[in-house]
GROMACS .gro file of N, CA and C in nm:
model
  525
    1GLN      N    1   0.082  -0.120   0.000
    1GLN     CA    2   0.000   0.000   0.000
    1GLN      C    3   0.086   0.127   0.000
    2ILE      N    4   0.196   0.125   0.076
    2ILE     CA    5   0.283   0.242   0.080
    2ILE      C    6   0.338   0.270  -0.059
    3TYR      N    7   0.384   0.164  -0.127
    3TYR     CA    8   0.437   0.181  -0.261
    3TYR      C    9   0.333   0.244  -0.353
    4MET      N   10   0.210   0.192  -0.346
    4MET     CA   11   0.103   0.245  -0.431
    4MET      C   12   0.073   0.391  -0.397
    5HIS      N   13   0.080   0.425  -0.270
    5HIS     CA   14   0.056   0.564  -0.228
    5HIS      C   15   0.165   0.656  -0.284
    6VAL      N   16   0.291   0.613  -0.269
    6VAL     CA   17   0.402   0.693  -0.322
    6VAL      C   18   0.391   0.704  -0.473
    7GLN      N   19   0.360   0.594  -0.538
    7GLN     CA   20   0.344   0.596  -0.683
    7GLN      C   21   0.234   0.693  -0.725
    8SER      N   22   0.123   0.694  -0.652
    8SER     CA   23   0.014   0.784  -0.687
    8SER      C   24   0.055   0.930  -0.667
    9LEU      N   25   0.141   0.956  -0.567
    9LEU     CA   26   0.189   1.092  -0.547
    9LEU      C   27   0.278   1.135  -0.663
   10GLU      N   28   0.365   1.042  -0.708
   10GLU     CA   29   0.454   1.075  -0.819
   10GLU      C   30   0.376   1.098  -0.947
   11ASP      N   31   0.265   1.025  -0.963
   11ASP     CA   32   0.185   1.039  -1.084
   11ASP      C   33   0.092   1.160  -1.078
   12SER      N   34   0.076   1.215  -0.961
   12SER     CA   35  -0.017   1.325  -0.943
   12SER      C   36   0.034   1.450  -1.015
   13PRO      N   37  -0.045   1.505  -1.105
   13PRO     CA   38  -0.001   1.626  -1.175
   13PRO      C   39   0.020   1.742  -1.078
   14HIS      N   40  -0.052   1.744  -0.967
   14HIS     CA   41  -0.037   1.852  -0.870
   14HIS      C   42   0.103   1.852  -0.809
   15VAL      N   43   0.154   1.734  -0.773
   15VAL     CA   44   0.289   1.724  -0.715
   15VAL      C   45   0.392   1.764  -0.819
   16ASN      N   46   0.378   1.715  -0.942
   16ASN     CA   47   0.473   1.751  -1.047
   16ASN      C   48   0.468   1.899  -1.078
   17ASP      N   49   0.348   1.958  -1.074
   17ASP     CA   50   0.336   2.102  -1.097
   17ASP      C   51   0.410   2.180  -0.989
   18GLU      N   52   0.400   2.136  -0.864
   18GLU     CA   53   0.470   2.204  -0.755
   18GLU      C   54   0.621   2.197  -0.773
   19LYS      N   55   0.669   2.079  -0.815
   19LYS     CA   56   0.813   2.064  -0.838
   19LYS      C   57   0.858   2.154  -0.953
   20SER      N   58   0.781   2.156  -1.059
   20SER     CA   59   0.814   2.240  -1.175
   20SER      C   60   0.813   2.387  -1.137
   21GLU      N   61   0.714   2.425  -1.056
   21GLU     CA   62   0.704   2.565  -1.013
   21GLU      C   63   0.823   2.602  -0.924
   22GLU      N   64   0.862   2.511  -0.835
   22GLU     CA   65   0.976   2.536  -0.747
   22GLU      C   66   1.104   2.553  -0.829
   23ILE      N   67   1.125   2.464  -0.926
   23ILE     CA   68   1.243   2.474  -1.012
   23ILE      C   69   1.240   2.604  -1.090
   24SER      N   70   1.125   2.640  -1.141
   24SER     CA   71   1.111   2.765  -1.215
   24SER      C   72   1.143   2.886  -1.127
   25ASP      N   73   1.091   2.883  -1.003
   25ASP     CA   74   1.119   2.993  -0.909
   25ASP      C   75   1.268   3.003  -0.879
   26VAL      N   76   1.332   2.889  -0.858
   26VAL     CA   77   1.476   2.888  -0.828
   26VAL      C   78   1.554   2.939  -0.949
   27ASN      N   79   1.517   2.891  -1.067
   27ASN     CA   80   1.585   2.937  -1.188
   27ASN      C   81   1.570   3.088  -1.205
   28GLN      N   82   1.453   3.140  -1.172
   28GLN     CA   83   1.429   3.284  -1.180
   28GLN      C   84   1.519   3.358  -1.082
   29LEU      N   85   1.529   3.308  -0.960
   29LEU     CA   86   1.616   3.371  -0.860
   29LEU      C   87   1.762   3.372  -0.906
   30VAL      N   88   1.807   3.260  -0.961
   30VAL     CA   89   1.946   3.252  -1.009
   30VAL      C   90   1.967   3.348  -1.125
   31GLN      N   91   1.871   3.356  -1.215
   31GLN     CA   92   1.883   3.449  -1.328
   31GLN      C   93   1.889   3.594  -1.277
   32GLU      N   94   1.804   3.627  -1.181
   32GLU     CA   95   1.806   3.762  -1.124
   32GLU      C   96   1.938   3.788  -1.051
   33ALA      N   97   1.991   3.688  -0.985
   33ALA     CA   98   2.120   3.702  -0.917
   33ALA      C   99   2.231   3.726  -1.019
   34ASP      N  100   2.228   3.652  -1.129
   34ASP     CA  101   2.329   3.670  -1.235
   34ASP      C  102   2.323   3.811  -1.292
   35GLU      N  103   2.200   3.860  -1.314
   35GLU     CA  104   2.184   3.996  -1.366
   35GLU      C  105   2.234   4.100  -1.265
   36ALA      N  106   2.202   4.078  -1.139
   36ALA     CA  107   2.249   4.171  -1.034
   36ALA      C  108   2.401   4.171  -1.029
   37TYR      N  109   2.461   4.053  -1.039
   37TYR     CA  110   2.607   4.045  -1.038
   37TYR      C  111   2.667   4.121  -1.156
   38GLN      N  112   2.609   4.100  -1.274
   38GLN     CA  113   2.659   4.170  -1.393
   38GLN      C  114   2.647   4.321  -1.377
   39ASN      N  115   2.548   4.365  -1.302
   39ASN     CA  116   2.529   4.508  -1.275
   39ASN      C  117   2.605   4.555  -1.151
   40GLU      N  118   2.693   4.467  -1.101
   40GLU     CA  119   2.777   4.496  -0.985
   40GLU      C  120   2.698   4.521  -0.857
   41ASP      N  121   2.579   4.465  -0.850
   41ASP     CA  122   2.496   4.472  -0.730
   41ASP      C  123   2.513   4.341  -0.653
   42LEU      N  124   2.624   4.332  -0.581
   42LEU     CA  125   2.660   4.208  -0.513
   42LEU      C  126   2.563   4.175  -0.399
   43LYS      N  127   2.510   4.277  -0.335
   43LYS     CA  128   2.417   4.254  -0.223
   43LYS      C  129   2.291   4.183  -0.273
   44THR      N  130   2.234   4.232  -0.383
   44THR     CA  131   2.115   4.169  -0.439
   44THR      C  132   2.147   4.029  -0.491
   45ALA      N  133   2.262   4.015  -0.555
   45ALA     CA  134   2.302   3.883  -0.604
   45ALA      C  135   2.311   3.785  -0.488
   46GLN      N  136   2.369   3.828  -0.378
   46GLN     CA  137   2.382   3.743  -0.260
   46GLN      C  138   2.245   3.707  -0.204
   47GLU      N  139   2.155   3.803  -0.196
   47GLU     CA  140   2.021   3.778  -0.144
   47GLU      C  141   1.945   3.677  -0.231
   48LYS      N  142   1.952   3.696  -0.361
   48LYS     CA  143   1.880   3.607  -0.454
   48LYS      C  144   1.938   3.465  -0.448
   49LEU      N  145   2.070   3.456  -0.447
   49LEU     CA  146   2.133   3.324  -0.441
   49LEU      C  147   2.107   3.257  -0.306
   50GLY      N  148   2.103   3.337  -0.200
   50GLY     CA  149   2.072   3.283  -0.068
   50GLY      C  150   1.933   3.223  -0.065
   51ALA      N  151   1.838   3.292  -0.125
   51ALA     CA  152   1.701   3.241  -0.131
   51ALA      C  153   1.693   3.114  -0.215
   52ALA      N  154   1.765   3.113  -0.327
   52ALA     CA  155   1.766   2.994  -0.412
   52ALA      C  156   1.831   2.877  -0.338
   53TYR      N  157   1.937   2.905  -0.265
   53TYR     CA  158   2.007   2.800  -0.191
   53TYR      C  159   1.918   2.742  -0.081
   54LEU      N  160   1.840   2.826  -0.015
   54LEU     CA  161   1.748   2.777   0.089
   54LEU      C  162   1.646   2.680   0.030
   55THR      N  163   1.607   2.704  -0.093
   55THR     CA  164   1.510   2.618  -0.161
   55THR      C  165   1.575   2.489  -0.211
   56GLN      N  166   1.700   2.501  -0.259
   56GLN     CA  167   1.771   2.384  -0.313
   56GLN      C  168   1.911   2.376  -0.254
   57PRO      N  169   1.922   2.333  -0.128
   57PRO     CA  170   2.053   2.332  -0.062
   57PRO      C  171   2.151   2.228  -0.118
   58GLN      N  172   2.104   2.137  -0.199
   58GLN     CA  173   2.193   2.037  -0.259
   58GLN      C  174   2.239   2.078  -0.400
   59ASN      N  175   2.203   2.197  -0.444
   59ASN     CA  176   2.239   2.243  -0.577
   59ASN      C  177   2.379   2.305  -0.572
   60ILE      N  178   2.476   2.232  -0.624
   60ILE     CA  179   2.616   2.274  -0.615
   60ILE      C  180   2.641   2.404  -0.692
   61GLU      N  181   2.578   2.419  -0.806
   61GLU     CA  182   2.598   2.541  -0.886
   61GLU      C  183   2.556   2.664  -0.806
   62ILE      N  184   2.441   2.657  -0.743
   62ILE     CA  185   2.394   2.770  -0.662
   62ILE      C  186   2.488   2.794  -0.545
   63LEU      N  187   2.528   2.687  -0.479
   63LEU     CA  188   2.618   2.697  -0.364
   63LEU      C  189   2.749   2.763  -0.404
   64ASN      N  190   2.806   2.723  -0.516
   64ASN     CA  191   2.933   2.781  -0.560
   64ASN      C  192   2.919   2.927  -0.601
   65LYS      N  193   2.808   2.960  -0.664
   65LYS     CA  194   2.784   3.101  -0.699
   65LYS      C  195   2.770   3.185  -0.572
   66LEU      N  196   2.699   3.131  -0.474
   66LEU     CA  197   2.682   3.202  -0.348
   66LEU      C  198   2.817   3.221  -0.278
   67ALA      N  199   2.899   3.119  -0.279
   67ALA     CA  200   3.033   3.129  -0.220
   67ALA      C  201   3.115   3.236  -0.292
   68TYR      N  202   3.107   3.237  -0.424
   68TYR     CA  203   3.182   3.334  -0.503
   68TYR      C  204   3.141   3.478  -0.469
   69VAL      N  205   3.011   3.500  -0.458
   69VAL     CA  206   2.961   3.634  -0.426
   69VAL      C  207   3.004   3.674  -0.285
   70HIS      N  208   2.998   3.582  -0.191
   70HIS     CA  209   3.044   3.614  -0.056
   70HIS      C  210   3.193   3.652  -0.058
   71ALA      N  211   3.271   3.580  -0.136
   71ALA     CA  212   3.414   3.613  -0.146
   71ALA      C  213   3.433   3.753  -0.205
   72LYS      N  214   3.357   3.782  -0.310
   72LYS     CA  215   3.366   3.914  -0.374
   72LYS      C  216   3.326   4.026  -0.277
   73ARG      N  217   3.234   3.994  -0.186
   73ARG     CA  218   3.189   4.094  -0.088
   73ARG      C  219   3.283   4.101   0.032
   74GLY      N  220   3.386   4.017   0.033
   74GLY     CA  221   3.487   4.024   0.138
   74GLY      C  222   3.469   3.927   0.253
   75ASP      N  223   3.365   3.845   0.248
   75ASP     CA  224   3.344   3.747   0.355
   75ASP      C  225   3.413   3.617   0.316
   76ILE      N  226   3.546   3.620   0.328
   76ILE     CA  227   3.630   3.509   0.283
   76ILE      C  228   3.600   3.381   0.360
   77GLN      N  229   3.586   3.391   0.492
   77GLN     CA  230   3.564   3.270   0.570
   77GLN      C  231   3.432   3.203   0.536
   78LEU      N  232   3.326   3.280   0.518
   78LEU     CA  233   3.198   3.220   0.480
   78LEU      C  234   3.210   3.156   0.341
   79ALA      N  235   3.279   3.222   0.251
   79ALA     CA  236   3.299   3.165   0.117
   79ALA      C  237   3.374   3.032   0.127
   80ILE      N  238   3.476   3.027   0.210
   80ILE     CA  239   3.551   2.903   0.230
   80ILE      C  240   3.458   2.793   0.283
   81ASP      N  241   3.377   2.830   0.382
   81ASP     CA  242   3.284   2.732   0.439
   81ASP      C  243   3.187   2.679   0.333
   82LEU      N  244   3.136   2.767   0.248
   82LEU     CA  245   3.042   2.726   0.145
   82LEU      C  246   3.110   2.638   0.039
   83TYR      N  247   3.231   2.675  -0.001
   83TYR     CA  248   3.303   2.592  -0.097
   83TYR      C  249   3.335   2.455  -0.038
   84ASN      N  250   3.370   2.452   0.090
   84ASN     CA  251   3.395   2.322   0.154
   84ASN      C  252   3.267   2.237   0.159
   85ARG      N  253   3.154   2.302   0.182
   85ARG     CA  254   3.025   2.231   0.179
   85ARG      C  255   3.002   2.173   0.039
   86SER      N  256   3.035   2.251  -0.062
   86SER     CA  257   3.022   2.206  -0.200
   86SER      C  258   3.110   2.084  -0.226
   87LEU      N  259   3.234   2.089  -0.177
   87LEU     CA  260   3.323   1.974  -0.195
   87LEU      C  261   3.273   1.852  -0.120
   88GLY      N  262   3.199   1.873  -0.013
   88GLY     CA  263   3.138   1.762   0.058
   88GLY      C  264   3.036   1.689  -0.028
   89MET      N  265   2.979   1.760  -0.125
   89MET     CA  266   2.882   1.699  -0.216
   89MET      C  267   2.950   1.644  -0.341
   90ASP      N  268   3.059   1.707  -0.382
   90ASP     CA  269   3.134   1.662  -0.501
   90ASP      C  270   3.281   1.698  -0.482
   91GLU      N  271   3.357   1.603  -0.431
   91GLU     CA  272   3.498   1.630  -0.402
   91GLU      C  273   3.584   1.633  -0.528
   92ASN      N  274   3.526   1.598  -0.642
   92ASN     CA  275   3.602   1.593  -0.767
   92ASN      C  276   3.576   1.714  -0.857
   93ASP      N  277   3.550   1.827  -0.797
   93ASP     CA  278   3.526   1.950  -0.873
   93ASP      C  279   3.653   2.035  -0.867
   94ASP      N  280   3.729   2.030  -0.974
   94ASP     CA  281   3.858   2.100  -0.975
   94ASP      C  282   3.842   2.251  -0.963
   95LEU      N  283   3.735   2.306  -1.016
   95LEU     CA  284   3.716   2.451  -1.008
   95LEU      C  285   3.687   2.496  -0.865
   96THR      N  286   3.617   2.413  -0.789
   96THR     CA  287   3.593   2.445  -0.649
   96THR      C  288   3.723   2.436  -0.571
   97HIS      N  289   3.806   2.337  -0.601
   97HIS     CA  290   3.937   2.328  -0.536
   97HIS      C  291   4.021   2.453  -0.570
   98ASN      N  292   4.013   2.497  -0.695
   98ASN     CA  293   4.085   2.619  -0.736
   98ASN      C  294   4.037   2.740  -0.656
   99ALA      N  295   3.906   2.753  -0.646
   99ALA     CA  296   3.849   2.866  -0.573
   99ALA      C  297   3.892   2.864  -0.427
  100LEU      N  298   3.886   2.747  -0.366
  100LEU     CA  299   3.929   2.735  -0.226
  100LEU      C  300   4.077   2.767  -0.210
  101ALA      N  301   4.158   2.716  -0.300
  101ALA     CA  302   4.301   2.743  -0.293
  101ALA      C  303   4.327   2.893  -0.299
  102SER      N  304   4.259   2.961  -0.387
  102SER     CA  305   4.276   3.106  -0.401
  102SER      C  306   4.238   3.178  -0.272
  103LEU      N  307   4.127   3.136  -0.211
  103LEU     CA  308   4.084   3.200  -0.087
  103LEU      C  309   4.179   3.170   0.029
  104TYR      N  310   4.225   3.047   0.035
  104TYR     CA  311   4.323   3.012   0.140
  104TYR      C  312   4.452   3.093   0.121
  105ARG      N  313   4.493   3.112  -0.003
  105ARG     CA  314   4.612   3.193  -0.030
  105ARG      C  315   4.589   3.336   0.016
  106THR      N  316   4.472   3.390  -0.012
  106THR     CA  317   4.437   3.525   0.032
  106THR      C  318   4.445   3.538   0.183
  107LYS      N  319   4.402   3.434   0.254
  107LYS     CA  320   4.405   3.435   0.401
  107LYS      C  321   4.543   3.406   0.458
  108GLY      N  322   4.638   3.366   0.371
  108GLY     CA  323   4.771   3.334   0.418
  108GLY      C  324   4.787   3.189   0.461
  109SER      N  325   4.687   3.107   0.434
  109SER     CA  326   4.694   2.963   0.466
  109SER      C  327   4.753   2.891   0.344
  110LEU      N  328   4.883   2.911   0.326
  110LEU     CA  329   4.946   2.868   0.202
  110LEU      C  330   4.952   2.716   0.185
  111MET      N  331   4.969   2.643   0.294
  111MET     CA  332   4.975   2.497   0.280
  111MET      C  333   4.838   2.439   0.244
  112LEU      N  334   4.732   2.497   0.298
  112LEU     CA  335   4.597   2.453   0.257
  112LEU      C  336   4.573   2.486   0.111
  113ALA      N  337   4.619   2.603   0.069
  113ALA     CA  338   4.606   2.641  -0.072
  113ALA      C  339   4.680   2.540  -0.160
  114LYS      N  340   4.800   2.504  -0.118
  114LYS     CA  341   4.879   2.408  -0.195
  114LYS      C  342   4.806   2.275  -0.209
  115GLU      N  343   4.749   2.227  -0.100
  115GLU     CA  344   4.674   2.101  -0.105
  115GLU      C  345   4.562   2.105  -0.207
  116HIS      N  346   4.492   2.217  -0.212
  116HIS     CA  347   4.378   2.226  -0.303
  116HIS      C  348   4.423   2.241  -0.449
  117TYR      N  349   4.533   2.312  -0.473
  117TYR     CA  350   4.583   2.317  -0.611
  117TYR      C  351   4.627   2.179  -0.656
  118GLU      N  352   4.692   2.105  -0.568
  118GLU     CA  353   4.736   1.970  -0.605
  118GLU      C  354   4.616   1.879  -0.632
  119LYS      N  355   4.510   1.892  -0.553
  119LYS     CA  356   4.389   1.812  -0.578
  119LYS      C  357   4.327   1.851  -0.712
  120ALA      N  358   4.324   1.981  -0.740
  120ALA     CA  359   4.267   2.027  -0.867
  120ALA      C  360   4.346   1.968  -0.985
  121LEU      N  361   4.477   1.964  -0.972
  121LEU     CA  362   4.559   1.909  -1.081
  121LEU      C  363   4.541   1.758  -1.095
  122MET      N  364   4.514   1.689  -0.985
  122MET     CA  365   4.487   1.545  -0.994
  122MET      C  366   4.355   1.520  -1.067
  123ILE      N  367   4.261   1.611  -1.050
  123ILE     CA  368   4.129   1.595  -1.113
  123ILE      C  369   4.135   1.634  -1.261
  124ASP      N  370   4.202   1.745  -1.290
  124ASP     CA  371   4.212   1.794  -1.428
  124ASP      C  372   4.351   1.852  -1.448
  125ASP      N  373   4.434   1.777  -1.517
  125ASP     CA  374   4.572   1.821  -1.538
  125ASP      C  375   4.590   1.894  -1.672
  126ALA      N  376   4.479   1.938  -1.730
  126ALA     CA  377   4.486   2.008  -1.859
  126ALA      C  378   4.428   2.149  -1.850
  127TYR      N  379   4.418   2.204  -1.731
  127TYR     CA  380   4.362   2.338  -1.713
  127TYR      C  381   4.477   2.434  -1.680
  128ALA      N  382   4.513   2.516  -1.776
  128ALA     CA  383   4.630   2.603  -1.764
  128ALA      C  384   4.620   2.698  -1.645
  129VAL      N  385   4.502   2.746  -1.615
  129VAL     CA  386   4.486   2.843  -1.506
  129VAL      C  387   4.528   2.783  -1.373
  130THR      N  388   4.502   2.655  -1.352
  130THR     CA  389   4.545   2.592  -1.227
  130THR      C  390   4.696   2.595  -1.214
  131TYR      N  391   4.765   2.562  -1.321
  131TYR     CA  392   4.911   2.564  -1.318
  131TYR      C  393   4.963   2.705  -1.289
  132TYR      N  394   4.903   2.803  -1.354
  132TYR     CA  395   4.944   2.942  -1.333
  132TYR      C  396   4.923   2.984  -1.187
  133ASN      N  397   4.804   2.958  -1.135
  133ASN     CA  398   4.776   2.996  -0.996
  133ASN      C  399   4.864   2.921  -0.897
  134TYR      N  400   4.887   2.794  -0.925
  134TYR     CA  401   4.972   2.713  -0.839
  134TYR      C  402   5.115   2.768  -0.843
  135ALA      N  403   5.161   2.807  -0.960
  135ALA     CA  404   5.295   2.866  -0.972
  135ALA      C  405   5.307   2.992  -0.887
  136ASN      N  406   5.204   3.075  -0.891
  136ASN     CA  407   5.206   3.197  -0.809
  136ASN      C  408   5.218   3.163  -0.660
  137LEU      N  409   5.146   3.060  -0.618
  137LEU     CA  410   5.155   3.016  -0.479
  137LEU      C  411   5.296   2.965  -0.448
  138LEU      N  412   5.352   2.889  -0.539
  138LEU     CA  413   5.488   2.835  -0.518
  138LEU      C  414   5.590   2.948  -0.504
  139VAL      N  415   5.571   3.056  -0.578
  139VAL     CA  416   5.658   3.173  -0.562
  139VAL      C  417   5.644   3.227  -0.420
  140ASP      N  418   5.520   3.238  -0.372
  140ASP     CA  419   5.497   3.283  -0.235
  140ASP      C  420   5.568   3.195  -0.134
  141LEU      N  421   5.575   3.066  -0.163
  141LEU     CA  422   5.637   2.970  -0.073
  141LEU      C  423   5.789   2.962  -0.091
  142GLY      N  424   5.841   3.038  -0.189
  142GLY     CA  425   5.984   3.037  -0.215
  142GLY      C  426   6.031   2.916  -0.292
  143GLU      N  427   5.938   2.844  -0.351
  143GLU     CA  428   5.971   2.724  -0.429
  143GLU      C  429   5.980   2.761  -0.577
  144ASN      N  430   6.080   2.842  -0.609
  144ASN     CA  431   6.089   2.904  -0.741
  144ASN      C  432   6.114   2.804  -0.854
  145LYS      N  433   6.195   2.701  -0.829
  145LYS     CA  434   6.220   2.603  -0.936
  145LYS      C  435   6.089   2.533  -0.975
  146GLN      N  436   6.011   2.494  -0.876
  146GLN     CA  437   5.883   2.429  -0.906
  146GLN      C  438   5.786   2.529  -0.972
  147ALA      N  439   5.795   2.655  -0.931
  147ALA     CA  440   5.710   2.758  -0.990
  147ALA      C  441   5.740   2.773  -1.140
  148VAL      N  442   5.868   2.772  -1.176
  148VAL     CA  443   5.906   2.781  -1.317
  148VAL      C  444   5.842   2.666  -1.394
  149ASP      N  445   5.850   2.545  -1.338
  149ASP     CA  446   5.791   2.429  -1.404
  149ASP      C  447   5.641   2.448  -1.425
  150MET      N  448   5.573   2.503  -1.325
  150MET     CA  449   5.428   2.522  -1.335
  150MET      C  450   5.393   2.630  -1.438
  151TYR      N  451   5.471   2.739  -1.441
  151TYR     CA  452   5.448   2.842  -1.543
  151TYR      C  453   5.468   2.783  -1.683
  152LEU      N  454   5.573   2.703  -1.698
  152LEU     CA  455   5.599   2.641  -1.828
  152LEU      C  456   5.485   2.547  -1.869
  153LYS      N  457   5.433   2.473  -1.774
  153LYS     CA  458   5.321   2.382  -1.804
  153LYS      C  459   5.197   2.463  -1.843
  154ALA      N  460   5.173   2.573  -1.773
  154ALA     CA  461   5.059   2.659  -1.808
  154ALA      C  462   5.074   2.710  -1.951
  155LEU      N  463   5.194   2.751  -1.987
  155LEU     CA  464   5.218   2.803  -2.122
  155LEU      C  465   5.213   2.692  -2.227
  156GLU      N  466   5.251   2.572  -2.189
  156GLU     CA  467   5.240   2.459  -2.280
  156GLU      C  468   5.093   2.434  -2.314
  157LEU      N  469   5.008   2.448  -2.215
  157LEU     CA  470   4.864   2.426  -2.235
  157LEU      C  471   4.796   2.545  -2.301
  158ASP      N  472   4.845   2.665  -2.273
  158ASP     CA  473   4.785   2.786  -2.328
  158ASP      C  474   4.896   2.887  -2.360
  159SER      N  475   4.946   2.881  -2.481
  159SER     CA  476   5.060   2.965  -2.520
  159SER      C  477   5.024   3.114  -2.524
  160GLU      N  478   4.895   3.146  -2.519
  160GLU     CA  479   4.849   3.285  -2.520
  160GLU      C  480   4.838   3.345  -2.380
  161MET      N  481   4.870   3.270  -2.277
  161MET     CA  482   4.854   3.316  -2.139
  161MET      C  483   4.968   3.415  -2.106
  162SER      N  484   4.941   3.542  -2.133
  162SER     CA  485   5.044   3.645  -2.117
  162SER      C  486   5.085   3.665  -1.971
  163ASP      N  487   4.990   3.648  -1.879
  163ASP     CA  488   5.023   3.662  -1.737
  163ASP      C  489   5.128   3.559  -1.695
  164ALA      N  490   5.114   3.437  -1.743
  164ALA     CA  491   5.210   3.332  -1.710
  164ALA      C  492   5.346   3.363  -1.772
  165GLN      N  493   5.345   3.412  -1.895
  165GLN     CA  494   5.470   3.447  -1.962
  165GLN      C  495   5.542   3.558  -1.887
  166GLU      N  496   5.468   3.660  -1.849
  166GLU     CA  497   5.527   3.773  -1.775
  166GLU      C  498   5.579   3.729  -1.638
  167ALA      N  499   5.503   3.649  -1.569
  167ALA     CA  500   5.545   3.601  -1.436
  167ALA      C  501   5.669   3.514  -1.448
  168LEU      N  502   5.675   3.432  -1.550
  168LEU     CA  503   5.792   3.347  -1.573
  168LEU      C  504   5.916   3.432  -1.601
  169GLU      N  505   5.901   3.532  -1.685
  169GLU     CA  506   6.014   3.620  -1.716
  169GLU      C  507   6.062   3.694  -1.591
  170ASN      N  508   5.969   3.744  -1.512
  170ASN     CA  509   6.007   3.814  -1.389
  170ASN      C  510   6.076   3.722  -1.290
  171LEU      N  511   6.028   3.601  -1.280
  171LEU     CA  512   6.090   3.504  -1.189
  171LEU      C  513   6.232   3.469  -1.235
  172ARG      N  514   6.250   3.451  -1.363
  172ARG     CA  515   6.384   3.419  -1.417
  172ARG      C  516   6.480   3.536  -1.397
  173LYS      N  517   6.433   3.657  -1.411
  173LYS     CA  518   6.517   3.775  -1.388
  173LYS      C  519   6.560   3.785  -1.242
  174ALA      N  520   6.471   3.748  -1.152
  174ALA     CA  521   6.498   3.759  -1.008
  174ALA      C  522   6.596   3.652  -0.960
  175GLN      N  523   6.613   3.546  -1.037
  175GLN     CA  524   6.702   3.436  -0.991
  175GLN      C  525   6.847   3.465  -1.017
   0.00000   0.00000   0.00000
């Protein structure tokens, strides 16, 4: 009987309409947040994403956008907490590891940043930006030889990455 009851709920157009309406409402909130962000209205973007997140707390895309906006607004620790929550749902998201590494570097937690860059590279070793950012961290850590290798790898993957080329030249001049 329980199975039949659950089945009847799933077949009920009313239940499906509510789910569709909820998804539509969340999509609208995210769209409004994206527009607010583009208009540099970070407060509104944060509010809209927060409301969307309350409705769909398992939605990693919303969670990561919310974390990003919090970071942009200067609440680094909350952004770190949100990105860590996201990794709890999907630990194989290299972009989230990149974002966390960047925030940890900003806070001066360089070894935590290093761990996340290394995890990002294990997940996707073909993303030039990770190598570039990791190289910058290695310079901060005084690991210049490894930094050179990372800049070179970034340029191997993206020969147009002028920031990596400039950083590599500056590092070589300083040695």
